[in-house]
Amino acid sequence: MASGTIRYWAAAKAAAGTAEEPYEADTLAEALAAARRRHAEHAEFDRVLARCAFLVDGGQVGSRDHATVALAEGGTVEVLPPFAGGAA
């Protein structure tokens, strides 16, 4: 099982109540499931997470199944909620 860091940004940081926390998981799906359990008392956390984009070690996850995204030892998962601005 790999261990690393999950970093939360903007609304995800507010919903989690922390800027970062460790993960111990083999896949992104496992890391996010553990994060959901840790933050179950914050109802907004799951809603924000559902709208987020993810970077794993700097690479975009995009629409890939999170269960297929392997996490590396010492890796970083960036949790990026939609940001304001831009054209419609």
C-alpha positions as semicolon CSV with decimal commas, in nm:
position;residue;x (nm);y (nm);z (nm)
1;M;0,000;0,000;0,000
2;A;0,138;0,339;-0,100
3;S;0,145;0,643;0,126
4;G;0,153;1,005;0,021
5;T;-0,029;1,336;0,054
6;I;-0,370;1,464;-0,051
7;R;-0,376;1,842;-0,100
8;Y;-0,708;2,023;-0,096
9;W;-0,760;2,358;-0,270
10;A;-1,022;2,635;-0,236
11;A;-1,370;2,495;-0,155
12;A;-1,228;2,144;-0,106
13;K;-0,990;2,281;0,158
14;A;-1,277;2,456;0,335
15;A;-1,497;2,146;0,323
16;A;-1,219;1,919;0,453
17;G;-1,114;2,165;0,721
18;T;-0,750;2,107;0,628
19;A;-0,510;2,195;0,348
20;E;-0,358;1,848;0,330
21;E;-0,356;1,506;0,487
22;P;-0,182;1,174;0,432
23;Y;-0,318;0,885;0,228
24;E;-0,249;0,513;0,247
25;A;-0,401;0,355;-0,061
26;D;-0,315;0,177;-0,383
27;T;-0,559;0,368;-0,605
28;L;-0,719;0,710;-0,622
29;A;-1,059;0,549;-0,557
30;E;-0,931;0,397;-0,232
31;A;-0,773;0,725;-0,119
32;L;-1,092;0,920;-0,190
33;A;-1,310;0,661;-0,013
34;A;-1,089;0,690;0,296
35;A;-1,106;1,070;0,279
36;R;-1,486;1,054;0,257
37;R;-1,494;0,836;0,570
38;R;-1,258;1,073;0,756
39;H;-1,472;1,374;0,670
40;A;-1,816;1,212;0,697
41;E;-1,919;1,469;0,960
42;H;-1,876;1,748;0,701
43;A;-2,176;1,707;0,468
44;E;-2,035;1,956;0,220
45;F;-1,715;1,754;0,170
46;D;-1,876;1,480;-0,038
47;R;-2,068;1,734;-0,249
48;V;-1,751;1,933;-0,321
49;L;-1,548;1,620;-0,395
50;A;-1,805;1,509;-0,652
51;R;-1,735;1,828;-0,854
52;C;-1,356;1,822;-0,828
53;A;-1,084;1,748;-1,079
54;F;-0,781;1,552;-0,964
55;L;-0,411;1,559;-1,039
56;V;-0,196;1,264;-0,938
57;D;0,172;1,346;-0,925
58;G;0,107;1,638;-1,159
59;G;-0,088;1,440;-1,420
60;Q;-0,455;1,502;-1,492
61;V;-0,686;1,216;-1,404
62;G;-0,963;1,342;-1,631
63;S;-1,245;1,097;-1,690
64;R;-1,043;0,783;-1,606
65;D;-1,201;0,543;-1,357
66;H;-1,046;0,633;-1,021
67;A;-1,006;0,262;-0,943
68;T;-0,757;0,238;-1,233
69;V;-0,541;0,533;-1,121
70;A;-0,248;0,388;-0,925
71;L;-0,090;0,592;-0,646
72;A;0,285;0,592;-0,591
73;E;0,476;0,583;-0,266
74;G;0,544;0,944;-0,167
75;G;0,297;1,071;-0,428
76;T;0,064;1,368;-0,423
77;V;-0,306;1,391;-0,506
78;E;-0,430;1,745;-0,577
79;V;-0,804;1,800;-0,525
80;L;-0,917;2,093;-0,741
81;P;-1,275;2,222;-0,722
82;P;-1,415;2,425;-1,011
83;F;-1,274;2,775;-0,999
84;A;-1,477;3,092;-1,062
85;G;-1,441;3,292;-1,379
86;G;-1,400;3,210;-1,742
87;A;-1,639;3,232;-2,032
88;A;-1,950;3,024;-2,067
